[in-house]
């Protein structure tokens, strides 16, 4: 304003010929090459402020600072309204009747990106802009205008991104949100009428399954609004957060069953019983695809008193009905499924607001300063961006996963083959029958899967004791233990006669080391070129050959001892350490574990590494994380025939888990191949969708709409081409 700058809208920046209120600048334009008459300058030390009561200045907020400018609108017949003229000039007005403040498109984009990636609040961002303008003199506060305008700008961008600026259709629930391109979505990336499997006749039944993970976040708290009547929602239920009215109706009729967990002290179950009177929302919860982590549109809910079942029921119901027409199976992973899934079907049946697709089976698994509408819109925008970033990176992600799956399938297959070849065929048939029976009955009877856990039985005499043994029974067991100890002592006394050195029961490691050192001796001094060997050397060769056989047997016994002790350690960890209730009992348990001898054979048939000597955590916790990539050490497939009769539980346990590991890797290879094809189909579907919108915009003469649709179509075509090229490098035919 101080320099006499005027901004004219329309007419390419020139004054509107229909405007009668406009007066020219203080002095006429003169070229710099012409002679300058200093009398043309106004008197005073500075250019006076252009003050016009009939034409007040407009505040323009840009990334460069806050500016006060003179805006002149077009008054020609048929001219657009002032707010639309500002839009055409790249300015977003803070109000639409008499605009006094406008924000440039660039600052709105910058603020949304700053808020999305850096978590910058509107107050802090506007404080930065004010500081850029002047760090000394105060400026007019436009913080509230920025909050309101940013919400509208966010809504406009979502409408544009999802094609609703190109058509007259109103968006429905979840239409302003992206979902996972690699998950099966009938009608989008999957045609169930013909199938997209590489071999349709051999397509496994589990392939077309919606896999969901459910969880909550107690950090996203929100206070009650000061003036609820002033809260206006711009995108109620159109993105990831569910519609407010129907959700509250569900909560008003749903029964709140206060319960405590009967298996673990789960935070989510116990937090559900907490009362938080000052908070409108104690957190949020919802569903995402378990394989790729993409949030499911229209399935995120607010918590009122913690993570209650009524909240998650509504979220799950919405997730199961999102693009699942034709999918008959869903797997849900939830850290409190043991409690949540007990009466899930009863709760769904009894509610008029909950539903699941007809014929769909739900299989549970175990894992683990704004207004209210403004908060939901920010969450929608952030989750949309999260899904968008996952979408554009899905190609690289699936390629990496396929490499891992192919390698895991090859290694697990080799490991299982080596183990299976050394087991007696009759035992293999028995184990295969047990496995088939468990897989057939696992849905009706989950205890059938207990064969994949360690099954131990105590000695008959100890088993008869019960929980309250008599003194006579305890004395009998003590006598039997003394008898066993006597036999052990007798063996230790006779050991020097056969081994040539004494054996200490407490120093079995030294025995293994001496056997290992003896393997390094050189027996290659026999003269192979002597056609008349010395009888003495022949006898020495025979002795050394026999000694080598003896050492091999000793090494095999040592390897067997390693396996036995590793199994003993795993069992002690499960039965003693895992169940220790106090510090004293835990200390005694660790002491007992430390007394078991560790073996450290470095070389024999294959290098024996330190990680091979770790006790398997699968014995203590079969469902613990990080076990799907674990394969057995090489010595588990040595001399199994002799071991199965002496330590049957250990070999059966390892055989079953190794076979399960091999099957899982093979299934993952199949699944990833289909996910690759589904991703290509998804990008192709979106490209065709935008191509249709481009044709409609072209036919109606909307050039800008057509250009934007063409750009979006090109983006998805490039994503599809890049995915197809990358996947073909991984797999010859896809």
PDB file of N, CA, C and O in Angstrom, residues 40 74 115 164 196 220 229 240 260 290 317 381 456 504 518 538-539 618 654 681 709:
ATOM      1  N   UNK A  40       8.083  15.516  -9.687  1.00  0.00           N
ATOM      2  CA  UNK A  40       6.978  14.551  -9.751  1.00  0.00           C
ATOM      3  C   UNK A  40       6.852  13.757  -8.455  1.00  0.00           C
ATOM      4  O   UNK A  40       5.814  13.150  -8.196  1.00  0.00           O
ATOM      5  N   UNK A  74     -13.142  -6.847 -10.847  1.00  0.00           N
ATOM      6  CA  UNK A  74     -13.777  -6.539 -12.129  1.00  0.00           C
ATOM      7  C   UNK A  74     -15.272  -6.330 -11.904  1.00  0.00           C
ATOM      8  O   UNK A  74     -15.928  -7.112 -11.204  1.00  0.00           O
ATOM      9  N   UNK A 115       2.335 -29.457   8.356  1.00  0.00           N
ATOM     10  CA  UNK A 115       1.514 -30.103   9.377  1.00  0.00           C
ATOM     11  C   UNK A 115       1.539 -31.621   9.242  1.00  0.00           C
ATOM     12  O   UNK A 115       1.537 -32.347  10.237  1.00  0.00           O
ATOM     13  N   UNK A 164     -13.925 -35.986  -7.796  1.00  0.00           N
ATOM     14  CA  UNK A 164     -15.265 -35.441  -7.613  1.00  0.00           C
ATOM     15  C   UNK A 164     -15.392 -34.010  -8.130  1.00  0.00           C
ATOM     16  O   UNK A 164     -16.500 -33.465  -8.147  1.00  0.00           O
ATOM     17  N   UNK A 196      -8.157 -64.089 -11.290  1.00  0.00           N
ATOM     18  CA  UNK A 196      -6.910 -63.518 -11.811  1.00  0.00           C
ATOM     19  C   UNK A 196      -5.712 -64.356 -11.417  1.00  0.00           C
ATOM     20  O   UNK A 196      -4.588 -63.938 -11.570  1.00  0.00           O
ATOM     21  N   UNK A 220      -4.237 -40.094  21.065  1.00  0.00           N
ATOM     22  CA  UNK A 220      -5.041 -39.123  20.308  1.00  0.00           C
ATOM     23  C   UNK A 220      -6.262 -38.707  21.123  1.00  0.00           C
ATOM     24  O   UNK A 220      -7.408 -38.961  20.756  1.00  0.00           O
ATOM     25  N   UNK A 229     -22.376 -26.310  19.327  1.00  0.00           N
ATOM     26  CA  UNK A 229     -23.243 -25.876  18.227  1.00  0.00           C
ATOM     27  C   UNK A 229     -22.459 -25.209  17.105  1.00  0.00           C
ATOM     28  O   UNK A 229     -22.959 -25.103  15.974  1.00  0.00           O
ATOM     29  N   UNK A 240     -11.755 -41.667   6.310  1.00  0.00           N
ATOM     30  CA  UNK A 240     -11.441 -42.805   7.180  1.00  0.00           C
ATOM     31  C   UNK A 240     -12.276 -42.815   8.458  1.00  0.00           C
ATOM     32  O   UNK A 240     -12.674 -43.876   8.934  1.00  0.00           O
ATOM     33  N   UNK A 260     -13.127 -57.848  32.844  1.00  0.00           N
ATOM     34  CA  UNK A 260     -11.688 -57.913  33.027  1.00  0.00           C
ATOM     35  C   UNK A 260     -11.141 -59.082  32.225  1.00  0.00           C
ATOM     36  O   UNK A 260     -11.801 -60.104  32.049  1.00  0.00           O
ATOM     37  N   UNK A 290      -3.596 -56.222   7.267  1.00  0.00           N
ATOM     38  CA  UNK A 290      -2.520 -56.772   8.077  1.00  0.00           C
ATOM     39  C   UNK A 290      -1.233 -56.956   7.294  1.00  0.00           C
ATOM     40  O   UNK A 290      -0.143 -56.922   7.869  1.00  0.00           O
ATOM     41  N   UNK A 317     -17.190 -53.775  11.664  1.00  0.00           N
ATOM     42  CA  UNK A 317     -18.337 -53.930  10.773  1.00  0.00           C
ATOM     43  C   UNK A 317     -18.172 -53.090   9.509  1.00  0.00           C
ATOM     44  O   UNK A 317     -18.452 -53.556   8.395  1.00  0.00           O
ATOM     45  N   UNK A 381      -6.872 -36.795   6.644  1.00  0.00           N
ATOM     46  CA  UNK A 381      -5.847 -36.345   5.701  1.00  0.00           C
ATOM     47  C   UNK A 381      -4.524 -37.072   5.935  1.00  0.00           C
ATOM     48  O   UNK A 381      -3.843 -37.480   4.993  1.00  0.00           O
ATOM     49  N   UNK A 456       5.290 -82.910  26.835  1.00  0.00           N
ATOM     50  CA  UNK A 456       6.169 -83.614  27.764  1.00  0.00           C
ATOM     51  C   UNK A 456       5.349 -84.415  28.763  1.00  0.00           C
ATOM     52  O   UNK A 456       4.252 -84.012  29.154  1.00  0.00           O
ATOM     53  N   UNK A 504      34.967 -85.643  34.760  1.00  0.00           N
ATOM     54  CA  UNK A 504      34.309 -84.963  35.873  1.00  0.00           C
ATOM     55  C   UNK A 504      32.888 -84.614  35.452  1.00  0.00           C
ATOM     56  O   UNK A 504      32.666 -84.003  34.410  1.00  0.00           O
ATOM     57  N   UNK A 518      41.337 -84.005  19.554  1.00  0.00           N
ATOM     58  CA  UNK A 518      41.886 -85.241  19.004  1.00  0.00           C
ATOM     59  C   UNK A 518      41.569 -85.404  17.532  1.00  0.00           C
ATOM     60  O   UNK A 518      42.216 -86.177  16.828  1.00  0.00           O
ATOM     61  N   UNK A 538      50.907-101.590   8.951  1.00  0.00           N
ATOM     62  CA  UNK A 538      49.558-102.057   8.667  1.00  0.00           C
ATOM     63  C   UNK A 538      48.749-102.149   9.946  1.00  0.00           C
ATOM     64  O   UNK A 538      47.583-101.742  10.022  1.00  0.00           O
ATOM     65  N   UNK A 539      49.374-102.665  10.999  1.00  0.00           N
ATOM     66  CA  UNK A 539      48.672-102.772  12.272  1.00  0.00           C
ATOM     67  C   UNK A 539      48.346-101.393  12.838  1.00  0.00           C
ATOM     68  O   UNK A 539      47.264-101.161  13.382  1.00  0.00           O
ATOM     69  N   UNK A 618      10.798 -71.072  20.733  1.00  0.00           N
ATOM     70  CA  UNK A 618       9.505 -71.601  20.318  1.00  0.00           C
ATOM     71  C   UNK A 618       8.951 -72.591  21.325  1.00  0.00           C
ATOM     72  O   UNK A 618       7.742 -72.791  21.416  1.00  0.00           O
ATOM     73  N   UNK A 654      10.448 -80.411  16.305  1.00  0.00           N
ATOM     74  CA  UNK A 654      11.213 -79.736  15.254  1.00  0.00           C
ATOM     75  C   UNK A 654      10.710 -80.114  13.865  1.00  0.00           C
ATOM     76  O   UNK A 654      10.681 -79.277  12.958  1.00  0.00           O
ATOM     77  N   UNK A 681      -3.430 -54.399 -11.528  1.00  0.00           N
ATOM     78  CA  UNK A 681      -4.848 -54.215 -11.859  1.00  0.00           C
ATOM     79  C   UNK A 681      -5.415 -52.957 -11.201  1.00  0.00           C
ATOM     80  O   UNK A 681      -6.240 -52.245 -11.801  1.00  0.00           O
ATOM     81  N   UNK A 709      -7.154 -34.345 -15.191  1.00  0.00           N
ATOM     82  CA  UNK A 709      -7.500 -35.760 -15.319  1.00  0.00           C
ATOM     83  C   UNK A 709      -6.468 -36.495 -16.167  1.00  0.00           C
ATOM     84  O   UNK A 709      -6.108 -37.644 -15.871  1.00  0.00           O
TER      85      UNK A 709
END
